[in-house]
PDB file of C-alpha atoms and ligand atoms in Angstrom:
ATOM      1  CA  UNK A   1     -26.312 -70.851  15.701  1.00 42.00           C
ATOM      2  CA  UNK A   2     -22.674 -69.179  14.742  1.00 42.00           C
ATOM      3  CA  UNK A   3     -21.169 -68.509  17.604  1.00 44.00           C
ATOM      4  CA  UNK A   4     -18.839 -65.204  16.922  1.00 39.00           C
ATOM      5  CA  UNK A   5     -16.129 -64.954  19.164  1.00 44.00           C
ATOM      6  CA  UNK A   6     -14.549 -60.793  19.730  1.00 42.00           C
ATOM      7  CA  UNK A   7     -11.697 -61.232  17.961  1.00 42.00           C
ATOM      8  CA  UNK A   8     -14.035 -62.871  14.937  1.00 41.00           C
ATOM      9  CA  UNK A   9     -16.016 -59.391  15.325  1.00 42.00           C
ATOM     10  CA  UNK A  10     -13.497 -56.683  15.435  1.00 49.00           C
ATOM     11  CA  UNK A  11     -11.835 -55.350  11.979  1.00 56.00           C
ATOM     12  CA  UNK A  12      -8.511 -55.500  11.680  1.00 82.00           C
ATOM     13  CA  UNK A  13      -6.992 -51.682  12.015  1.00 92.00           C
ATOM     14  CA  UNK A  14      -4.212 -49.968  11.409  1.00 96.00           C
ATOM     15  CA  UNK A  15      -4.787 -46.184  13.033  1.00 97.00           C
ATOM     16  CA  UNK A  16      -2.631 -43.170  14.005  1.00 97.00           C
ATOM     17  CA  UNK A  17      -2.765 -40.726  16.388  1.00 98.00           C
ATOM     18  CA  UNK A  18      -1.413 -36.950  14.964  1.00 98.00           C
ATOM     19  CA  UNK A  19      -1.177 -34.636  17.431  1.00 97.00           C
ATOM     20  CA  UNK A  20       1.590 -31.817  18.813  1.00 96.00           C
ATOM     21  CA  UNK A  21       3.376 -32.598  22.125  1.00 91.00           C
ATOM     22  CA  UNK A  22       1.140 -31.865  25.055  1.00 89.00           C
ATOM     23  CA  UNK A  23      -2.340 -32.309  22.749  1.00 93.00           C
ATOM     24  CA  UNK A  24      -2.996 -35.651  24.975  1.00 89.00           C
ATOM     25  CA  UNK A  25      -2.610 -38.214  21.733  1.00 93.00           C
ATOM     26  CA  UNK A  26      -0.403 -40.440  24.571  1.00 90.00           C
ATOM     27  CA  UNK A  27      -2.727 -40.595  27.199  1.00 88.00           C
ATOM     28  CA  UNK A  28      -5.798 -41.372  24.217  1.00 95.00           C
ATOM     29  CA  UNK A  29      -3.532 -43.747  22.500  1.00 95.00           C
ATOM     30  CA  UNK A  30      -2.867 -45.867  26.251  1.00 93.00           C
ATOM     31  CA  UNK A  31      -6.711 -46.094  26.470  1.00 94.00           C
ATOM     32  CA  UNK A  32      -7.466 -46.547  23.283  1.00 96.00           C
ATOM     33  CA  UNK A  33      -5.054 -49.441  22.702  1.00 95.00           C
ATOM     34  CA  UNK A  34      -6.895 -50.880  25.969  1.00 94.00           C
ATOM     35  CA  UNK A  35     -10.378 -50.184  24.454  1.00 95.00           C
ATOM     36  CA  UNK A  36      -9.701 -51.684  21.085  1.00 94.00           C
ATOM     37  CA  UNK A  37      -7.464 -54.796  21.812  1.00 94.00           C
ATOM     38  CA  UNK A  38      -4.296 -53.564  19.096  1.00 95.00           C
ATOM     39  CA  UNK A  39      -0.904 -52.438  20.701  1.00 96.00           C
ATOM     40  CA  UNK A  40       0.228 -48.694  21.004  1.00 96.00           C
ATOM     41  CA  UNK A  41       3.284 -48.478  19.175  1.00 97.00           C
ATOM     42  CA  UNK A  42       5.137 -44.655  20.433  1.00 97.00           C
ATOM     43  CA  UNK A  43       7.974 -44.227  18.593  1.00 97.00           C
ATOM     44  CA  UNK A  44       9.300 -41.729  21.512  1.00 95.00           C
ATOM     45  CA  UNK A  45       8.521 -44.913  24.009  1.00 95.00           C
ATOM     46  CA  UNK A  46      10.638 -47.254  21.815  1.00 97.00           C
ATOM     47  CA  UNK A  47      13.626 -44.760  21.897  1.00 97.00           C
ATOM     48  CA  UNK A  48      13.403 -44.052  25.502  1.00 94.00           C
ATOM     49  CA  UNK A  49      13.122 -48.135  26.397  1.00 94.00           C
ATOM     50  CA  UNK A  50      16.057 -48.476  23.498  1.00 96.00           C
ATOM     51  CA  UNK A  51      18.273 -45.733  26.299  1.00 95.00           C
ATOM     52  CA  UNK A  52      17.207 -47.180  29.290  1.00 93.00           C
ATOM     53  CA  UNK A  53      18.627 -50.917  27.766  1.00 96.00           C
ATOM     54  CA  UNK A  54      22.121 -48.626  26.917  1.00 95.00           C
ATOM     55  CA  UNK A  55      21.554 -50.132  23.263  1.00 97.00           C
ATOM     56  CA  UNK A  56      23.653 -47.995  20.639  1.00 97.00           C
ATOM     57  CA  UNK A  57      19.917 -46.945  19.134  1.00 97.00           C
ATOM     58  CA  UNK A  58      18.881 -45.550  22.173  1.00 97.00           C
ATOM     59  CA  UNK A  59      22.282 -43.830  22.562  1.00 97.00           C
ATOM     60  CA  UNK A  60      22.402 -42.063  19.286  1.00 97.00           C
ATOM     61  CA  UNK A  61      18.878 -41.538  19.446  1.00 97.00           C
ATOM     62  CA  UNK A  62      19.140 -39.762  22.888  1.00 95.00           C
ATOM     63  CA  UNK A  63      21.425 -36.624  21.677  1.00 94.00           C
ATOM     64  CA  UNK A  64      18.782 -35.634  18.960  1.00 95.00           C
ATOM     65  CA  UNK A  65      15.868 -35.533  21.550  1.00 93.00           C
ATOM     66  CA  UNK A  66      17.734 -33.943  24.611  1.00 90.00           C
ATOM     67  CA  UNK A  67      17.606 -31.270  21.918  1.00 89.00           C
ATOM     68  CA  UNK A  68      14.388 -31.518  20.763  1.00 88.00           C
ATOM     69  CA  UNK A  69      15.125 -32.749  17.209  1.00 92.00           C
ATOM     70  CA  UNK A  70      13.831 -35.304  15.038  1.00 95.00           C
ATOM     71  CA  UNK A  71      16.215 -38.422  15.034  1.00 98.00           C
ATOM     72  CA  UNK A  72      16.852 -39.336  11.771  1.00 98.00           C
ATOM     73  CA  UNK A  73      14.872 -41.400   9.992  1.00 97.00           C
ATOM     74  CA  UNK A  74      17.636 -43.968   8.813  1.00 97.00           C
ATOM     75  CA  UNK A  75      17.611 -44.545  12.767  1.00 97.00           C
ATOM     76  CA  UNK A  76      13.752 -44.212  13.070  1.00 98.00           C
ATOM     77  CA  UNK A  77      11.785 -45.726  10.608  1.00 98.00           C
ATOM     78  CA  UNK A  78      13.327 -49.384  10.683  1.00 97.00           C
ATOM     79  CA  UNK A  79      12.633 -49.131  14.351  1.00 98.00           C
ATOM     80  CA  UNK A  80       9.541 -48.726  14.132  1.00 98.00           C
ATOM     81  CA  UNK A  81       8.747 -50.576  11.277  1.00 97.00           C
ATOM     82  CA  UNK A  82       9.992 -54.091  13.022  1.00 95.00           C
ATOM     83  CA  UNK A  83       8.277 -53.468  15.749  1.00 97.00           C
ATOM     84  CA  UNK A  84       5.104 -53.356  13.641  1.00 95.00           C
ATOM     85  CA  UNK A  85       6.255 -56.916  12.671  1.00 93.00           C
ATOM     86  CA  UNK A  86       6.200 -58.132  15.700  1.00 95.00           C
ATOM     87  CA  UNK A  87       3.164 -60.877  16.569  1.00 94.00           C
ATOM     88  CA  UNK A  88       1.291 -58.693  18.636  1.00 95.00           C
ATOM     89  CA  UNK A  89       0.646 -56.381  15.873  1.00 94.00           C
ATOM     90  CA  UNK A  90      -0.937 -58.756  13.134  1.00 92.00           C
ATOM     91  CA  UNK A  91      -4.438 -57.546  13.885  1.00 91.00           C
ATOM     92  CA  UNK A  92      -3.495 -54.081  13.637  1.00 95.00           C
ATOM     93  CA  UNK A  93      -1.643 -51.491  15.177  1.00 97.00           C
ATOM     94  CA  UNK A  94      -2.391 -48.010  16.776  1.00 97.00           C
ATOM     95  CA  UNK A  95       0.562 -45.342  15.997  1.00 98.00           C
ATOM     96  CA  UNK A  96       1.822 -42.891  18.491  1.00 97.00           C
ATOM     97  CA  UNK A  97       4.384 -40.150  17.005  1.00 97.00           C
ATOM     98  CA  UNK A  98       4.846 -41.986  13.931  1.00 98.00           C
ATOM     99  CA  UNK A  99       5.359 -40.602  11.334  1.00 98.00           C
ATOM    100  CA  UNK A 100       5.992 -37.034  11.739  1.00 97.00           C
ATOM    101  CA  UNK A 101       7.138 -35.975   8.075  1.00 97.00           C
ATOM    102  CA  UNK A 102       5.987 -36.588   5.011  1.00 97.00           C
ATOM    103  CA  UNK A 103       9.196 -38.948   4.136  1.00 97.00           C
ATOM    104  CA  UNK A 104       8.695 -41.294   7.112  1.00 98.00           C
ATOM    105  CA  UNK A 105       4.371 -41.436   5.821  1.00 98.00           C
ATOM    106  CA  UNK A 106       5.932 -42.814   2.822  1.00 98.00           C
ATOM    107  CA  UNK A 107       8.312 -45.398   4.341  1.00 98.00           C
ATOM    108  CA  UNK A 108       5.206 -46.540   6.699  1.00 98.00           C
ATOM    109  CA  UNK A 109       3.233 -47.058   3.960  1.00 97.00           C
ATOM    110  CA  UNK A 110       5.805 -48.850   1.864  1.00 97.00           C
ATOM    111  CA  UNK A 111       6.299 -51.182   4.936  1.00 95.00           C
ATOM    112  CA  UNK A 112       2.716 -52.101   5.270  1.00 94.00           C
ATOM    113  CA  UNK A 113       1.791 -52.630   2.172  1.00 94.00           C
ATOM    114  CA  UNK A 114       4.844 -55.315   1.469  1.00 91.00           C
ATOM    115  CA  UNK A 115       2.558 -57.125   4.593  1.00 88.00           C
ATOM    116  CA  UNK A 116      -0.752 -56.299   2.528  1.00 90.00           C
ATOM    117  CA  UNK A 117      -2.031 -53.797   5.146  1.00 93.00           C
ATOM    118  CA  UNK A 118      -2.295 -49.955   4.947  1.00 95.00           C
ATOM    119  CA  UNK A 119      -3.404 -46.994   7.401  1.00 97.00           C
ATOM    120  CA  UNK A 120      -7.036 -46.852   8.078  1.00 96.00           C
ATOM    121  CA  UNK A 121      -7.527 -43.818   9.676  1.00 97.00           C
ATOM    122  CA  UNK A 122      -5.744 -41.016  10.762  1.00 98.00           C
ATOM    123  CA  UNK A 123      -7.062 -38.998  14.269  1.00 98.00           C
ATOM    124  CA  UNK A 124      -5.573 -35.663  14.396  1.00 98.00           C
ATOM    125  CA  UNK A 125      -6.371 -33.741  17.966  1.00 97.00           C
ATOM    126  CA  UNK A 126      -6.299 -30.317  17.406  1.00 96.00           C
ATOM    127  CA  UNK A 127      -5.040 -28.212  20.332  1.00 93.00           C
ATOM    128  CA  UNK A 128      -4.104 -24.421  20.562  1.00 89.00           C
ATOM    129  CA  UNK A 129      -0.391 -23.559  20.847  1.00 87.00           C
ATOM    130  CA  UNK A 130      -0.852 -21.618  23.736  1.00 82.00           C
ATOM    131  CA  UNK A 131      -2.400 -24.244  25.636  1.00 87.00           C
ATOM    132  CA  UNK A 132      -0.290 -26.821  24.444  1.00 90.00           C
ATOM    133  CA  UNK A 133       2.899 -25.157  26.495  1.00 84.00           C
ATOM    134  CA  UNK A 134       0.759 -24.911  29.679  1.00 76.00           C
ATOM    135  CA  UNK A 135      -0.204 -28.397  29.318  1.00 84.00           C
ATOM    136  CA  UNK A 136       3.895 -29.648  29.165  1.00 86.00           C
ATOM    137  CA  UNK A 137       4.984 -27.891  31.960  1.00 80.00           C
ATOM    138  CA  UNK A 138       2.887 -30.072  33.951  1.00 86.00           C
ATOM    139  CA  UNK A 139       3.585 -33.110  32.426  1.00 89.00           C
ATOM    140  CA  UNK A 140       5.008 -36.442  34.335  1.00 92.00           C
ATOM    141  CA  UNK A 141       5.318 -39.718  32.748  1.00 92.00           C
ATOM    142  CA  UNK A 142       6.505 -43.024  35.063  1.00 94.00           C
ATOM    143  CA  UNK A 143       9.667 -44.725  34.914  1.00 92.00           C
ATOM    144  CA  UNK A 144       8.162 -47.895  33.853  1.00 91.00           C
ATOM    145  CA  UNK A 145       5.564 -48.132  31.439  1.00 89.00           C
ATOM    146  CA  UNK A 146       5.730 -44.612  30.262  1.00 88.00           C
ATOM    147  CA  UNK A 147       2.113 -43.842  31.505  1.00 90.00           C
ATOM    148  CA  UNK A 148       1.121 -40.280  31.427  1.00 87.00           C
ATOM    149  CA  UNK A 149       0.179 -38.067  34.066  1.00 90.00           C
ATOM    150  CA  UNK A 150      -0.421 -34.212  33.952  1.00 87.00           C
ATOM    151  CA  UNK A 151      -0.120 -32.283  37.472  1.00 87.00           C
ATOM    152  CA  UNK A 152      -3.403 -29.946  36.993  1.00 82.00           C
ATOM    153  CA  UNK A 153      -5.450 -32.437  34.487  1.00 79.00           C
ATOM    154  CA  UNK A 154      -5.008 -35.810  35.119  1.00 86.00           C
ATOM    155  CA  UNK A 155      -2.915 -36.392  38.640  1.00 93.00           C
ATOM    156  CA  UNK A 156      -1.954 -39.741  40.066  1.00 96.00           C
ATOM    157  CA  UNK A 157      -3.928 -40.622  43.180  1.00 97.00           C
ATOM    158  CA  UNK A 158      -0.038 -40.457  45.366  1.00 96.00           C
ATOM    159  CA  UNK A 159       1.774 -37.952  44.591  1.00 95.00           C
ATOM    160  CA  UNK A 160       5.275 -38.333  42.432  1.00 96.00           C
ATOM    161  CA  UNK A 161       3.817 -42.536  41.790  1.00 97.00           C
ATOM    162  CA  UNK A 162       2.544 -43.990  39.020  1.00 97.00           C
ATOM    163  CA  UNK A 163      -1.235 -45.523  39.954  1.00 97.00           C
ATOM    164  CA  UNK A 164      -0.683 -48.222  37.708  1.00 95.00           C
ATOM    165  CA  UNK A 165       2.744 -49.944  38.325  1.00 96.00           C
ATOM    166  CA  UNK A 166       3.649 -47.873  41.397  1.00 97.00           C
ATOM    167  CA  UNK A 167       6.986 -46.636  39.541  1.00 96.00           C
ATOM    168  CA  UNK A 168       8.402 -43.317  40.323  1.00 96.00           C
ATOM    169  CA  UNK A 169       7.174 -40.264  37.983  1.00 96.00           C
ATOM    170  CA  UNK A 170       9.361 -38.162  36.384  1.00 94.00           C
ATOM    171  CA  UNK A 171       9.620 -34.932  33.982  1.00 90.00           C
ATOM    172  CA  UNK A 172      11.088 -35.311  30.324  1.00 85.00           C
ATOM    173  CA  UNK A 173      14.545 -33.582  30.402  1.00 82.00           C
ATOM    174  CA  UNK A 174      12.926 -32.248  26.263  1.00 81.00           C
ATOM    175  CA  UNK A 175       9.770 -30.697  28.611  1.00 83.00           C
ATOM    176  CA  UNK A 176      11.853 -28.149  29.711  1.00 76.00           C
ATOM    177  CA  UNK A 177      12.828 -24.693  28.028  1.00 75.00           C
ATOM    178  CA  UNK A 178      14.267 -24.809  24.614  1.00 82.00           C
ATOM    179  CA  UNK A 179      13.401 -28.270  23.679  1.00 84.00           C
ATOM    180  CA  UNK A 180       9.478 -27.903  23.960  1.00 85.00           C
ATOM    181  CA  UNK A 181       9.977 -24.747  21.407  1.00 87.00           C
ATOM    182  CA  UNK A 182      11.585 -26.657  19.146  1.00 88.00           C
ATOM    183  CA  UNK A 183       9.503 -29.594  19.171  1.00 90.00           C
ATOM    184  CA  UNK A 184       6.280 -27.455  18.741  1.00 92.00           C
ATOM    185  CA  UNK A 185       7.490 -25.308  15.871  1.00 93.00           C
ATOM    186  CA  UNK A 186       8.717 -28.685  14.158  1.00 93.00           C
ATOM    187  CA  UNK A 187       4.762 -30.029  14.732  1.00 95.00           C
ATOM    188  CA  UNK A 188       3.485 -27.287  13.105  1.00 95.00           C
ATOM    189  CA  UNK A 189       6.050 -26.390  10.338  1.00 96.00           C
ATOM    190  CA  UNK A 190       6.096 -30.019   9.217  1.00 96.00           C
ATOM    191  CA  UNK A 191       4.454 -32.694  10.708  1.00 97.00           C
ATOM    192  CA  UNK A 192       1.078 -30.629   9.859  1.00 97.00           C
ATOM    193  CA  UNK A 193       1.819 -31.509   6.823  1.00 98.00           C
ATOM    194  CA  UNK A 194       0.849 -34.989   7.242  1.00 98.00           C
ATOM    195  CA  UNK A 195      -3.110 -33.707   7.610  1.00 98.00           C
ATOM    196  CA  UNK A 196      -2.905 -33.072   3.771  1.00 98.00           C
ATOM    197  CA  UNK A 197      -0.750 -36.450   2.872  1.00 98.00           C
ATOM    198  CA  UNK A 198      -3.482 -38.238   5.273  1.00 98.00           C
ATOM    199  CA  UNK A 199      -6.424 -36.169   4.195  1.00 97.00           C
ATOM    200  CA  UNK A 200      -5.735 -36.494   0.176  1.00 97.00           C
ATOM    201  CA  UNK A 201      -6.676 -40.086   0.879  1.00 95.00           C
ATOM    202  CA  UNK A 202      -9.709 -39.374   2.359  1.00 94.00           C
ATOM    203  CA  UNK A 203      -8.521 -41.278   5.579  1.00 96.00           C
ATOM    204  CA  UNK A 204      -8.171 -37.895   7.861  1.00 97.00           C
ATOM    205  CA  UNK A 205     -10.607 -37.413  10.768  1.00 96.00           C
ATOM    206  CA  UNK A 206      -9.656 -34.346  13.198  1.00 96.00           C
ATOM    207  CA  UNK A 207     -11.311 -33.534  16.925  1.00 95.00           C
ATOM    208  CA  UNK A 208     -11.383 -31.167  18.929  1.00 92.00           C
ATOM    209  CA  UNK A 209      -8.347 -31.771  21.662  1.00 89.00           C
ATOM    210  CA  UNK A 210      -9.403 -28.997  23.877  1.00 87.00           C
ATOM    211  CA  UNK A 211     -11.673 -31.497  25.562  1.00 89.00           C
ATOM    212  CA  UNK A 212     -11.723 -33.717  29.134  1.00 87.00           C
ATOM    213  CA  UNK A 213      -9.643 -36.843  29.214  1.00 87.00           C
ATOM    214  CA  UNK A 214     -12.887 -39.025  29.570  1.00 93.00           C
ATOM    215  CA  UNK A 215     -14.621 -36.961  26.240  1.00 94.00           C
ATOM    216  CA  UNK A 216     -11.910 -37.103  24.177  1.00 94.00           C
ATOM    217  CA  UNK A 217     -11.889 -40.446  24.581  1.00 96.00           C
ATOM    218  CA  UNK A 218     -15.595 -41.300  23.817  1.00 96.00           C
ATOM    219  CA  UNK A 219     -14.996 -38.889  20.472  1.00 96.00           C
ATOM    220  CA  UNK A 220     -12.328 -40.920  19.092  1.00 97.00           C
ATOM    221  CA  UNK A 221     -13.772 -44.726  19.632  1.00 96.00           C
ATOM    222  CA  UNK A 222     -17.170 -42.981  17.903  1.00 95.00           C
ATOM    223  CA  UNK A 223     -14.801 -41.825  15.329  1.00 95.00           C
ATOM    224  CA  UNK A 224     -13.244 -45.590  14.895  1.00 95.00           C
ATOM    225  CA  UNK A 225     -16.335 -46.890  15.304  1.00 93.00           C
ATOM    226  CA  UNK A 226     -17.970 -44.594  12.387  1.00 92.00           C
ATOM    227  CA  UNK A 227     -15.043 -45.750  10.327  1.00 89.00           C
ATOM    228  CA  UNK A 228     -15.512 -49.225  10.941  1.00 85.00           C
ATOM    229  CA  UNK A 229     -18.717 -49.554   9.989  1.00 85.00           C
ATOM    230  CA  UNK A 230     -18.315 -47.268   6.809  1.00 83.00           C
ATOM    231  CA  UNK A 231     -16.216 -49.778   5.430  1.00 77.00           C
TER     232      UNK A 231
HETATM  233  P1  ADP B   1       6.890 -35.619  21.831  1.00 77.61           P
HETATM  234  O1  ADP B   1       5.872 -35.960  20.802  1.00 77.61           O
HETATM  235  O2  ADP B   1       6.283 -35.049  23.058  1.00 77.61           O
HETATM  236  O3  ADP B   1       8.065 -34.877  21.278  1.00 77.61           O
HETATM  237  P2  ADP B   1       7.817 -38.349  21.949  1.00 77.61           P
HETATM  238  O4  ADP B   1       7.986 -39.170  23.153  1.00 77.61           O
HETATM  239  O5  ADP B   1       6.831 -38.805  20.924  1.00 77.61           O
HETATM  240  O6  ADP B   1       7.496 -36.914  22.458  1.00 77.61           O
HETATM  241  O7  ADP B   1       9.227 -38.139  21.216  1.00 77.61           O
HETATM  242  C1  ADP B   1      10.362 -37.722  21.939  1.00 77.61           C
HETATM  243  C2  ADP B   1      11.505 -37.479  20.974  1.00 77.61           C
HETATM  244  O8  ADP B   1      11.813 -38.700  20.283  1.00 77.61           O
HETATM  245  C3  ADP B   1      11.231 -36.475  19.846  1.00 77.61           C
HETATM  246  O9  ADP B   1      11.432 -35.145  20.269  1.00 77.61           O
HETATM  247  C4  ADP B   1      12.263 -36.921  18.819  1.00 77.61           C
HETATM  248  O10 ADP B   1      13.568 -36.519  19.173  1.00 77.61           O
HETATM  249  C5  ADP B   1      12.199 -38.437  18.951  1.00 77.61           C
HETATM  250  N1  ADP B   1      11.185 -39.019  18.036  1.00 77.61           N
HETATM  251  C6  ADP B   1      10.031 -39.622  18.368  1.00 77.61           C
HETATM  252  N2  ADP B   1       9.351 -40.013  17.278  1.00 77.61           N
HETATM  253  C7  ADP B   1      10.099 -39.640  16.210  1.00 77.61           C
HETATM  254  C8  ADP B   1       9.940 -39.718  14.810  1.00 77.61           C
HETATM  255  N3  ADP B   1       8.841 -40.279  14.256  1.00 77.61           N
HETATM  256  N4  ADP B   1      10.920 -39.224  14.027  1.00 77.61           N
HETATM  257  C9  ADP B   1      12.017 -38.673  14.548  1.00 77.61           C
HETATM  258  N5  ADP B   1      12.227 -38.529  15.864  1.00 77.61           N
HETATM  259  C10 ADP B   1      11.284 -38.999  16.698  1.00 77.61           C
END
């Protein structure tokens, strides 16, 4: 008898997560990265860890979000892009806030193809505006590992500490007043626009974000799953 080992088993995948700020694609993407064995790769993460190491990146980079702009892609996409090099991400890779217009969809797929891979799927969670804001003002993420907590939602079990590394939690200085404004009406005057680029390939899948932490979660692996065995 064959023995098959998991990694022999799982399909190679390269996903992304589309959603606005506050529709709960980090908090998915951290669980789904654990669930399905392939890195989460969040281009706001990489910034943030590129300030806190004073690199120049992470210096540039840090003026455009303090104001809730886009950093610009000559910055952006060969950041990301090497980090999809890295080993960790040969058997696949599971995007977070990258891309967000159509130009950087382009560069990504440029990039993967050069390694012979390509986007599998695309998850957009669709969330209400209105709820979306709510959602942000209650946000806290932890110093460390960027792990994502939500005040009403999803609260750590000690107050102000993350449950997973014990590292203080903290709000986003771009959570706050005219940032979030700004980042929302730049989700849905052009990053939406990556549900047609996505969905003219037939690799688009959207859910319904207004649900739990714990069903959102089991809609999107049925949703990889379904994929995975379609192909
Ligand atoms: P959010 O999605 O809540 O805005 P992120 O942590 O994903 O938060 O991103 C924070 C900031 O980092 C963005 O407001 C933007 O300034 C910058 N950023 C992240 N991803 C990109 C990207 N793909 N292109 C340009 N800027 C980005």
């Amino acid at each position: 008898m064959r023995i098959v080992t998991q990694s022999q088993r799982r399909k190679d995948m390269d996903l992304l997560l589309i959603g606005a700020q506050g529709s709960g694609k980090g908090t998915q993407a951290e669980k789904l990265s654990q669930a399905l064995g392939i890195p989460h790769v969040a281009s706001g993460d990489l910034f943030r860890k590129a300030f806190d190491e004073k690199t120049e990146l992470g210096i540039k980079a840090k003026a455009y979000m303090d104001r809730g702009e886009l950093v610009p892609d000559n910055l952006t996409v060969p950041m990301v892009l090497s980090r999809i090099e890295e080993s960790d991400c040969v058997r696949g890779v599971l995007l977070d806030g990258f891309p967000r217009t159509i130009s950087q969809a382009q560069a990504l797929d440029k990039g993967l193809q050069r390694v012979g891979r390509q986007i599998d799927l695309a998850i957009y969670l669709n969330v209400p505006r209105a709820e979306l804001l709510s959602r942000l003002s209650g946000r806290y993420i932890c110093r460390v590992n960027q792990h994502v907590y939500n005040i009403h939602a999803n609260p750590p079990k000690v107050p102000g500490v993350c449950d997973f590394d014990g590292s203080e939690l903290y709000q986003r200085s771009d959570d706050t007043g005219e940032a979030v404004q700004k980042r929302l009406d730049i989700f849905f005057n052009e990053t939406i626009h990556l549900l047609d680029y996505y969905g003219s390939q037939q690799k688009l899948v959207e859910v319904n974000g207004n649900l739990d932490i714990d069903q959102m979660q089991r809609v999107l692996l049925k949703e990889i799953h379904d994929h995975q065995e379609s192909r």
